[in-house]
CSV table of C-alpha atoms and ligand atoms in Angstrom, one decimal:
chain,number,residue,atom,x,y,z
T,1,MET,CA,0.0,-0.1,0.1
T,2,SER,CA,1.1,3.6,-0.7
T,3,GLU,CA,1.9,6.2,2.0
T,4,ILE,CA,1.1,9.8,2.2
T,5,ARG,CA,3.8,11.6,3.6
T,6,LYS,CA,3.7,15.3,5.1
T,7,HIS,CA,6.9,17.7,4.5
T,8,TYR,CA,9.0,18.3,7.4
T,9,PHE,CA,7.4,21.6,8.5
T,10,LEU,CA,5.0,22.8,5.6
T,11,PRO,CA,1.4,21.6,5.0
T,12,GLU,CA,2.6,19.9,1.6
T,13,TYR,CA,2.4,16.1,0.8
T,14,CYS,CA,3.7,13.5,-1.3
T,15,ILE,CA,2.8,10.0,-2.3
T,16,ILE,CA,5.1,7.2,-2.0
T,17,ALA,CA,3.7,4.5,-4.3
T,18,GLU,CA,6.1,2.1,-5.3
T,19,GLY,CA,3.8,-0.3,-6.7
T,20,ARG,CA,3.1,2.2,-9.7
T,21,ALA,CA,6.6,1.6,-11.1
T,22,LYS,CA,5.5,-2.0,-12.2
T,23,ARG,CA,2.6,-0.6,-14.5
T,24,PRO,CA,3.3,-1.6,-18.2
T,25,SER,CA,3.4,1.0,-21.1
T,26,ASP,CA,1.9,0.6,-24.3
T,27,PHE,CA,4.0,3.3,-26.0
T,28,ALA,CA,6.6,0.4,-27.2
T,29,GLY,CA,4.7,0.1,-30.6
T,30,THR,CA,5.1,2.5,-33.7
T,31,ALA,CA,3.3,5.7,-34.1
T,32,LYS,CA,1.1,3.9,-36.4
T,33,ASP,CA,-0.4,1.6,-33.6
T,34,SER,CA,-1.9,4.9,-32.0
T,35,GLU,CA,-3.9,5.4,-35.2
T,36,LYS,CA,-5.6,1.8,-35.2
T,37,ASN,CA,-9.2,1.6,-34.0
T,38,HIS,CA,-8.6,-1.5,-32.0
T,39,SER,CA,-5.3,-2.9,-30.2
T,40,GLU,CA,-5.4,-6.5,-29.0
T,41,SER,CA,-2.8,-5.7,-26.4
T,42,CYS,CA,-4.6,-2.5,-25.2
T,43,VAL,CA,-6.4,-3.2,-21.9
T,44,PHE,CA,-8.6,0.0,-22.3
T,45,CYS,CA,-10.0,-1.1,-25.8
T,46,GLY,CA,-13.7,-2.1,-26.2
T,47,GLY,CA,-13.9,-5.7,-26.2
T,48,ASN,CA,-10.8,-6.3,-23.7
T,49,GLU,CA,-13.0,-5.3,-20.7
T,50,GLU,CA,-11.7,-8.6,-18.9
T,51,LYS,CA,-8.2,-7.2,-18.7
T,52,THR,CA,-9.1,-4.3,-16.3
T,53,PRO,CA,-10.4,-4.3,-12.6
T,54,SER,CA,-14.4,-4.4,-12.9
T,55,ALA,CA,-16.0,-1.2,-13.8
T,56,THR,CA,-17.2,1.5,-11.4
T,57,ALA,CA,-19.4,3.0,-14.2
T,58,VAL,CA,-20.2,2.2,-17.6
T,59,TYR,CA,-22.1,4.5,-19.8
T,60,LYS,CA,-23.9,3.0,-22.9
T,61,LYS,CA,-26.4,5.0,-25.1
T,62,GLY,CA,-27.3,7.4,-22.4
T,63,GLU,CA,-27.8,4.8,-19.6
T,64,ILE,CA,-25.5,4.4,-16.7
T,65,PHE,CA,-24.7,0.7,-15.4
T,66,ALA,CA,-22.6,-0.4,-12.4
T,67,ASP,CA,-20.5,-3.3,-13.8
T,68,THR,CA,-20.2,-6.5,-12.0
T,69,GLU,CA,-17.0,-9.2,-11.7
T,70,GLU,CA,-19.2,-12.0,-13.5
T,71,LYS,CA,-20.4,-10.0,-16.6
T,72,ARG,CA,-18.4,-7.1,-18.3
T,73,ILE,CA,-20.8,-4.8,-20.3
T,74,ARG,CA,-19.6,-4.5,-24.1
T,75,ASN,CA,-20.2,-1.9,-26.6
T,76,TRP,CA,-20.1,0.9,-24.0
T,77,ASP,CA,-19.5,4.7,-24.8
T,78,PHE,CA,-17.4,5.7,-21.7
T,79,ARG,CA,-16.1,3.1,-19.0
T,80,CYS,CA,-14.6,4.0,-15.5
T,81,PHE,CA,-12.7,1.6,-13.3
T,82,PRO,CA,-10.2,1.6,-10.5
T,83,ASN,CA,-6.5,2.1,-11.7
T,84,LEU,CA,-4.9,-1.3,-11.5
T,85,TYR,CA,-1.7,0.5,-10.2
T,86,PRO,CA,-3.3,2.9,-8.0
T,87,ALA,CA,-1.5,5.8,-6.2
T,88,LEU,CA,-3.9,5.6,-3.4
T,89,SER,CA,-6.2,2.8,-2.3
T,90,PRO,CA,-9.8,2.8,-0.6
T,91,ALA,CA,-8.7,0.8,2.5
T,92,PRO,CA,-10.2,2.7,5.3
T,93,PRO,CA,-7.8,5.5,6.8
T,94,PRO,CA,-6.8,4.9,10.5
T,95,PRO,CA,-8.6,7.0,13.0
T,96,GLY,CA,-7.5,10.5,13.6
T,97,PHE,CA,-5.4,10.3,10.5
T,98,HIS,CA,-6.0,14.1,10.1
T,99,GLY,CA,-4.2,14.5,13.6
T,100,LYS,CA,-1.4,17.3,13.7
T,101,GLY,CA,2.2,16.1,13.9
T,102,LEU,CA,1.3,12.8,12.1
T,103,GLU,CA,3.8,12.7,9.1
T,104,ALA,CA,2.9,9.9,7.2
T,105,PHE,CA,-0.3,7.5,7.0
T,106,PRO,CA,-1.6,4.8,4.6
T,107,GLY,CA,-2.4,5.9,1.1
T,108,PHE,CA,-6.1,6.2,1.5
T,109,GLY,CA,-8.1,7.5,-1.5
T,110,PHE,CA,-9.5,6.7,-4.8
T,111,HIS,CA,-7.7,6.3,-8.1
T,112,GLU,CA,-9.8,5.9,-11.1
T,113,VAL,CA,-9.3,5.7,-14.9
T,114,ILE,CA,-12.0,7.1,-17.2
T,115,VAL,CA,-11.9,5.6,-20.7
T,116,GLU,CA,-13.0,8.1,-23.0
T,117,SER,CA,-14.0,5.9,-26.0
T,118,PRO,CA,-13.9,2.3,-26.9
T,119,VAL,CA,-12.0,3.3,-30.1
T,120,HIS,CA,-8.1,3.1,-29.7
T,121,GLY,CA,-6.9,6.0,-31.8
T,122,LYS,CA,-9.6,8.4,-31.2
T,123,LYS,CA,-8.7,12.0,-30.3
T,124,LEU,CA,-10.7,14.3,-28.3
T,125,GLY,CA,-10.5,16.8,-31.0
T,126,ASP,CA,-12.4,14.6,-33.3
T,127,PHE,CA,-15.3,13.8,-30.9
T,128,SER,CA,-18.7,14.5,-32.2
T,129,ASP,CA,-20.7,16.8,-30.2
T,130,THR,CA,-22.9,13.9,-28.3
T,131,GLU,CA,-19.4,12.2,-27.6
T,132,ILE,CA,-17.9,15.5,-26.2
T,133,SER,CA,-20.9,16.6,-24.2
T,134,GLY,CA,-21.2,12.8,-22.9
T,135,LEU,CA,-17.7,13.0,-21.6
T,136,MET,CA,-18.2,16.1,-19.7
T,137,LYS,CA,-21.2,14.4,-18.0
T,138,VAL,CA,-19.2,11.6,-17.0
T,139,TYR,CA,-16.5,13.9,-15.6
T,140,LYS,CA,-19.2,15.6,-13.7
T,141,ASP,CA,-20.9,12.3,-12.3
T,142,ARG,CA,-17.4,10.9,-11.3
T,143,VAL,CA,-16.4,14.1,-9.4
T,144,CYS,CA,-19.9,14.1,-7.7
T,145,HIS,CA,-19.4,10.4,-6.8
T,146,TYR,CA,-16.0,11.0,-5.1
T,147,ALA,CA,-16.6,14.3,-3.6
T,148,ALA,CA,-19.6,12.7,-1.5
T,149,ARG,CA,-17.4,10.1,-0.1
T,150,LYS,CA,-16.3,10.5,3.6
T,151,LYS,CA,-12.8,11.7,4.2
T,152,VAL,CA,-12.5,12.9,0.9
T,153,ARG,CA,-10.9,16.4,0.8
T,154,TYR,CA,-10.1,17.0,-2.7
T,155,VAL,CA,-10.9,15.5,-6.2
T,156,SER,CA,-8.2,15.9,-9.0
T,157,LEU,CA,-9.5,15.3,-12.4
T,158,PHE,CA,-7.0,15.5,-15.1
T,159,LYS,CA,-5.8,14.2,-18.6
T,160,ASN,CA,-2.3,13.0,-19.6
T,161,SER,CA,-1.9,12.8,-23.3
T,162,GLY,CA,1.3,11.3,-24.8
T,163,LYS,CA,4.2,9.7,-22.9
T,164,ALA,CA,6.1,13.0,-22.2
T,165,ALA,CA,2.9,14.0,-20.4
T,166,GLY,CA,3.0,11.0,-18.0
T,167,ALA,CA,0.5,8.9,-20.0
T,168,SER,CA,1.4,5.0,-19.9
T,169,GLN,CA,-1.3,4.0,-22.3
T,170,ASN,CA,-2.1,5.6,-25.8
T,171,HIS,CA,-5.6,4.9,-25.3
T,172,PRO,CA,-7.6,8.2,-24.9
T,173,HIS,CA,-8.4,8.4,-21.2
T,174,SER,CA,-8.6,10.6,-18.2
T,175,GLN,CA,-7.8,10.0,-14.6
T,176,LEU,CA,-9.3,11.0,-11.1
T,177,LEU,CA,-7.6,10.9,-7.7
T,178,ALA,CA,-9.7,11.4,-4.6
T,179,LEU,CA,-7.5,12.7,-1.7
T,180,PRO,CA,-7.9,12.7,2.0
T,181,VAL,CA,-5.8,15.8,2.2
T,182,PHE,CA,-6.2,19.3,0.9
T,183,PRO,CA,-3.6,20.6,-1.8
T,184,GLN,CA,-1.3,23.2,-0.9
T,185,VAL,CA,-1.8,25.0,-4.2
T,186,LEU,CA,-5.6,25.3,-3.8
T,187,GLU,CA,-5.1,26.3,-0.1
T,188,ARG,CA,-3.0,29.2,-1.1
T,189,GLU,CA,-5.5,30.2,-3.9
T,190,LEU,CA,-8.5,30.1,-1.5
T,191,LYS,CA,-6.6,32.2,1.2
T,192,ALA,CA,-5.9,34.9,-1.5
T,193,ILE,CA,-9.5,34.7,-2.8
T,194,ARG,CA,-10.9,35.1,0.6
T,195,GLU,CA,-8.8,38.4,1.0
T,196,GLU,CA,-10.4,40.1,-2.2
T,197,GLU,CA,-13.7,41.8,-2.2
T,198,LYS,CA,-14.7,40.4,-5.7
T,199,CYS,CA,-13.9,37.0,-7.2
T,200,PRO,CA,-10.6,37.5,-8.8
T,201,TYR,CA,-11.4,34.9,-11.5
T,202,CYS,CA,-14.4,36.9,-12.3
T,203,ALA,CA,-12.3,40.1,-12.6
T,204,LEU,CA,-9.7,38.4,-14.5
T,205,LEU,CA,-12.0,36.8,-17.0
T,206,GLU,CA,-13.4,40.3,-17.9
T,207,LYS,CA,-10.0,41.6,-18.4
T,208,GLU,CA,-9.0,38.5,-20.7
T,209,LYS,CA,-12.0,38.6,-22.8
T,210,ALA,CA,-11.2,41.9,-24.0
T,211,SER,CA,-7.5,41.1,-24.4
T,212,THR,CA,-5.3,40.0,-27.2
T,213,ARG,CA,-4.9,36.8,-25.3
T,214,LEU,CA,-8.5,35.6,-26.0
T,215,ILE,CA,-8.5,32.5,-28.1
T,216,HIS,CA,-12.1,31.2,-28.2
T,217,GLU,CA,-15.4,32.1,-26.6
T,218,ASN,CA,-18.8,30.5,-26.8
T,219,SER,CA,-22.2,31.2,-24.8
T,220,LYS,CA,-20.9,30.0,-21.4
T,221,PHE,CA,-17.1,29.7,-21.6
T,222,VAL,CA,-13.8,31.6,-22.4
T,223,ALA,CA,-10.6,30.3,-23.4
T,224,PHE,CA,-7.5,32.5,-23.3
T,225,ALA,CA,-3.7,32.4,-23.0
T,226,PRO,CA,-3.3,33.7,-19.4
T,227,TYR,CA,-1.1,36.9,-18.9
T,228,TYR,CA,0.8,34.8,-16.4
T,229,SER,CA,1.7,31.6,-18.5
T,230,MET,CA,4.0,29.2,-16.9
T,231,GLY,CA,4.9,27.4,-20.3
T,232,PRO,CA,4.5,28.1,-24.0
T,233,PHE,CA,0.7,27.7,-25.2
T,234,GLU,CA,-0.7,27.4,-21.8
T,235,VAL,CA,-4.6,28.0,-22.0
T,236,TRP,CA,-7.1,28.6,-19.2
T,237,ILE,CA,-11.0,27.8,-19.9
T,238,LEU,CA,-13.3,29.7,-17.5
T,239,PRO,CA,-17.1,29.3,-17.0
T,240,LYS,CA,-18.4,33.0,-17.4
T,241,GLU,CA,-20.9,32.2,-14.6
T,242,HIS,CA,-19.2,32.1,-11.3
T,243,ILE,CA,-19.5,28.4,-10.5
T,244,SER,CA,-17.1,26.5,-8.2
T,245,CYS,CA,-17.2,22.8,-9.0
T,246,LEU,CA,-18.5,20.5,-12.0
T,247,GLY,CA,-21.0,19.2,-9.5
T,248,ASP,CA,-22.7,22.3,-9.7
T,249,PHE,CA,-23.0,22.3,-13.4
T,250,SER,CA,-26.3,22.5,-15.0
T,251,PRO,CA,-26.8,20.2,-17.9
T,252,GLU,CA,-26.9,23.2,-20.2
T,253,LEU,CA,-23.0,23.9,-19.2
T,254,LEU,CA,-21.7,20.4,-20.3
T,255,PHE,CA,-21.8,20.7,-23.8
T,256,PRO,CA,-20.5,24.4,-24.3
T,257,LEU,CA,-17.6,23.1,-21.7
T,258,GLY,CA,-17.0,20.1,-24.1
T,259,GLU,CA,-17.2,22.2,-27.2
T,260,ILE,CA,-14.6,24.7,-26.2
T,261,LEU,CA,-12.3,22.2,-24.8
T,262,ARG,CA,-12.5,20.6,-28.2
T,263,ALA,CA,-12.0,23.9,-29.9
T,264,VAL,CA,-8.6,24.5,-28.0
T,265,LEU,CA,-7.4,20.9,-28.7
T,266,ARG,CA,-8.0,21.4,-32.4
T,267,SER,CA,-6.1,24.5,-32.2
T,268,TYR,CA,-3.2,22.7,-30.5
T,269,GLU,CA,-3.3,20.0,-33.2
T,270,LYS,CA,-3.2,22.6,-36.1
T,271,VAL,CA,-0.5,24.7,-34.6
T,272,LEU,CA,1.7,22.0,-32.6
T,273,GLY,CA,0.8,18.8,-34.2
T,274,ASN,CA,0.7,15.6,-32.1
T,275,LEU,CA,2.3,17.1,-29.0
T,276,PRO,CA,1.9,15.6,-25.6
T,277,TYR,CA,-0.3,17.8,-23.2
T,278,ASN,CA,-2.0,17.9,-19.9
T,279,TYR,CA,-5.2,19.2,-18.6
T,280,MET,CA,-6.1,19.7,-15.1
T,281,PHE,CA,-9.5,20.9,-13.5
T,282,TYR,CA,-9.1,23.3,-10.6
T,283,GLN,CA,-12.4,23.0,-8.8
T,284,LEU,CA,-13.5,23.0,-5.1
T,285,PHE,CA,-16.7,21.4,-3.9
T,286,GLU,CA,-18.6,22.8,-1.0
T,287,THR,CA,-16.6,26.1,-1.6
T,288,PRO,CA,-18.7,28.6,-3.3
T,289,GLU,CA,-16.2,31.3,-3.3
T,290,TYR,CA,-14.0,29.3,-5.8
T,291,HIS,CA,-14.4,29.8,-9.5
T,292,LEU,CA,-13.6,26.6,-11.5
T,293,ASN,CA,-11.1,26.5,-14.2
T,294,LEU,CA,-9.5,24.2,-16.6
T,295,ARG,CA,-5.9,24.7,-17.4
T,296,LEU,CA,-4.3,23.0,-20.4
T,297,LEU,CA,-0.4,22.7,-20.9
T,298,PRO,CA,1.3,21.6,-23.9
T,299,ARG,CA,4.7,19.5,-22.9
T,300,ILE,CA,7.1,21.9,-24.6
T,301,SER,CA,9.4,22.8,-22.0
T,302,THR,CA,10.6,21.0,-18.9
T,303,ALA,CA,10.9,22.2,-15.4
T,304,ALA,CA,14.6,22.2,-15.0
T,305,GLY,CA,16.7,23.3,-11.9
T,306,PHE,CA,16.0,27.0,-12.0
T,307,GLU,CA,12.1,26.2,-12.0
T,308,LEU,CA,12.5,23.4,-9.5
T,309,ASN,CA,14.8,25.8,-7.2
T,310,THR,CA,12.5,28.9,-7.4
T,311,GLY,CA,9.1,27.8,-8.6
T,312,ILE,CA,9.4,30.6,-11.4
T,313,TYR,CA,9.1,29.4,-14.8
T,314,ILE,CA,10.7,30.6,-17.9
T,315,ASN,CA,8.3,30.7,-20.8
T,316,THR,CA,9.9,31.2,-24.3
T,317,VAL,CA,6.3,32.1,-26.0
T,318,SER,CA,4.5,35.0,-24.9
T,319,PRO,CA,0.9,34.3,-24.3
T,320,GLU,CA,-0.1,37.2,-26.7
T,321,LYS,CA,1.8,35.4,-29.5
T,322,ALA,CA,0.3,32.0,-28.3
T,323,ALA,CA,-3.0,33.4,-28.6
T,324,SER,CA,-2.6,34.8,-32.1
T,325,TYR,CA,-1.2,31.2,-33.4
T,326,LEU,CA,-4.0,29.5,-31.7
T,327,ARG,CA,-6.8,31.6,-32.9
T,328,GLY,CA,-5.3,31.1,-36.5
T,329,TYR,CA,-4.2,34.6,-37.1
T,330,ASN,CA,-0.5,33.7,-37.4
T,331,ASN,CA,0.9,31.3,-39.8
T,332,GLU,CA,4.7,31.3,-38.9
T,333,PRO,CA,5.8,27.8,-37.8
T,334,ALA,CA,4.8,27.8,-34.0
T,335,GLN,CA,6.8,24.7,-32.8
T,336,GLU,CA,10.0,26.0,-33.9
T,337,GLU,CA,9.0,29.2,-31.7
T,338,ALA,CA,8.3,27.0,-29.0
T,339,GLY,CA,11.7,24.9,-29.2
T,340,LYS,CA,14.1,27.8,-28.7
T,341,GLU,CA,16.7,27.5,-26.3
T,342,LYS,CA,15.8,29.4,-23.1
E,1,LIG,ZN1,-6.9,0.8,-26.7
E,2,LIG,ZN1,-16.0,34.1,-10.1
């Protein structure tokens, strides 16, 4: 079992999970493999359901099923199951594990895989309207499911796409980790938000909407290259309405969220090609002052000594220029730009 360890004297945590080192990678194949519709060896592919732990939720033609050990549901649209090599596991935490001075405790929590399509080589940028809004609904449902669990204090929902972005499987999937601790990054943000009179996200949203950093906008969401960008082509997506968690999303918000996410991914594909990327939801349940945001970051630059030492990132593409590429107003080769030595 893994272990959650606290920093010597700061409210920061790491997870020691040696079992995860054993997880296989399916990146050994050629680039062509990732374009196939089905891979016999891929545990996430439709038809290979027996190769994963039994599902926690299966979505099929608008219906939701809980899977069972005996019968694996086939021909699904989305499928969720526990990670076979979890960073955290659901064994109950010891009593009083939030106690002060406790520096390590068993890695209680949940680690789930959300398979976004039964088709091996499918890209989110190519999802239909129904598929993309269906995926947003799955995100919402799974976040709600874990946020309601006892002792869960934070639900991390993210996607790693490509090996350099941390994915060990080529098949399109997202992951969710439900944690018994509150991450320091959000603690810091929340403290700063509580010191402001008005929600700083609502304020920055107004500003970015009217700036040269705006990339896409629909009736409910805005996507822009943030003024403070840690890396080349970082993008933030914010709901126009002040809303703190996917769990609070009305059904009318799900499609516009998926639509704008898909638009950003299509822009990435056009400008940067098939580059690895991550996206992460920043959201808090039962915390109405927080403003949900989704951040995307292509893996172009790596955090090196300076970044690790200072927490200050050197970005070689200004967000203004990144936005102009992603909007399609700039036809120079963007990748060259991003590859420049720091
Ligand atoms: Zn597959
Ligand atoms: Zn707000």
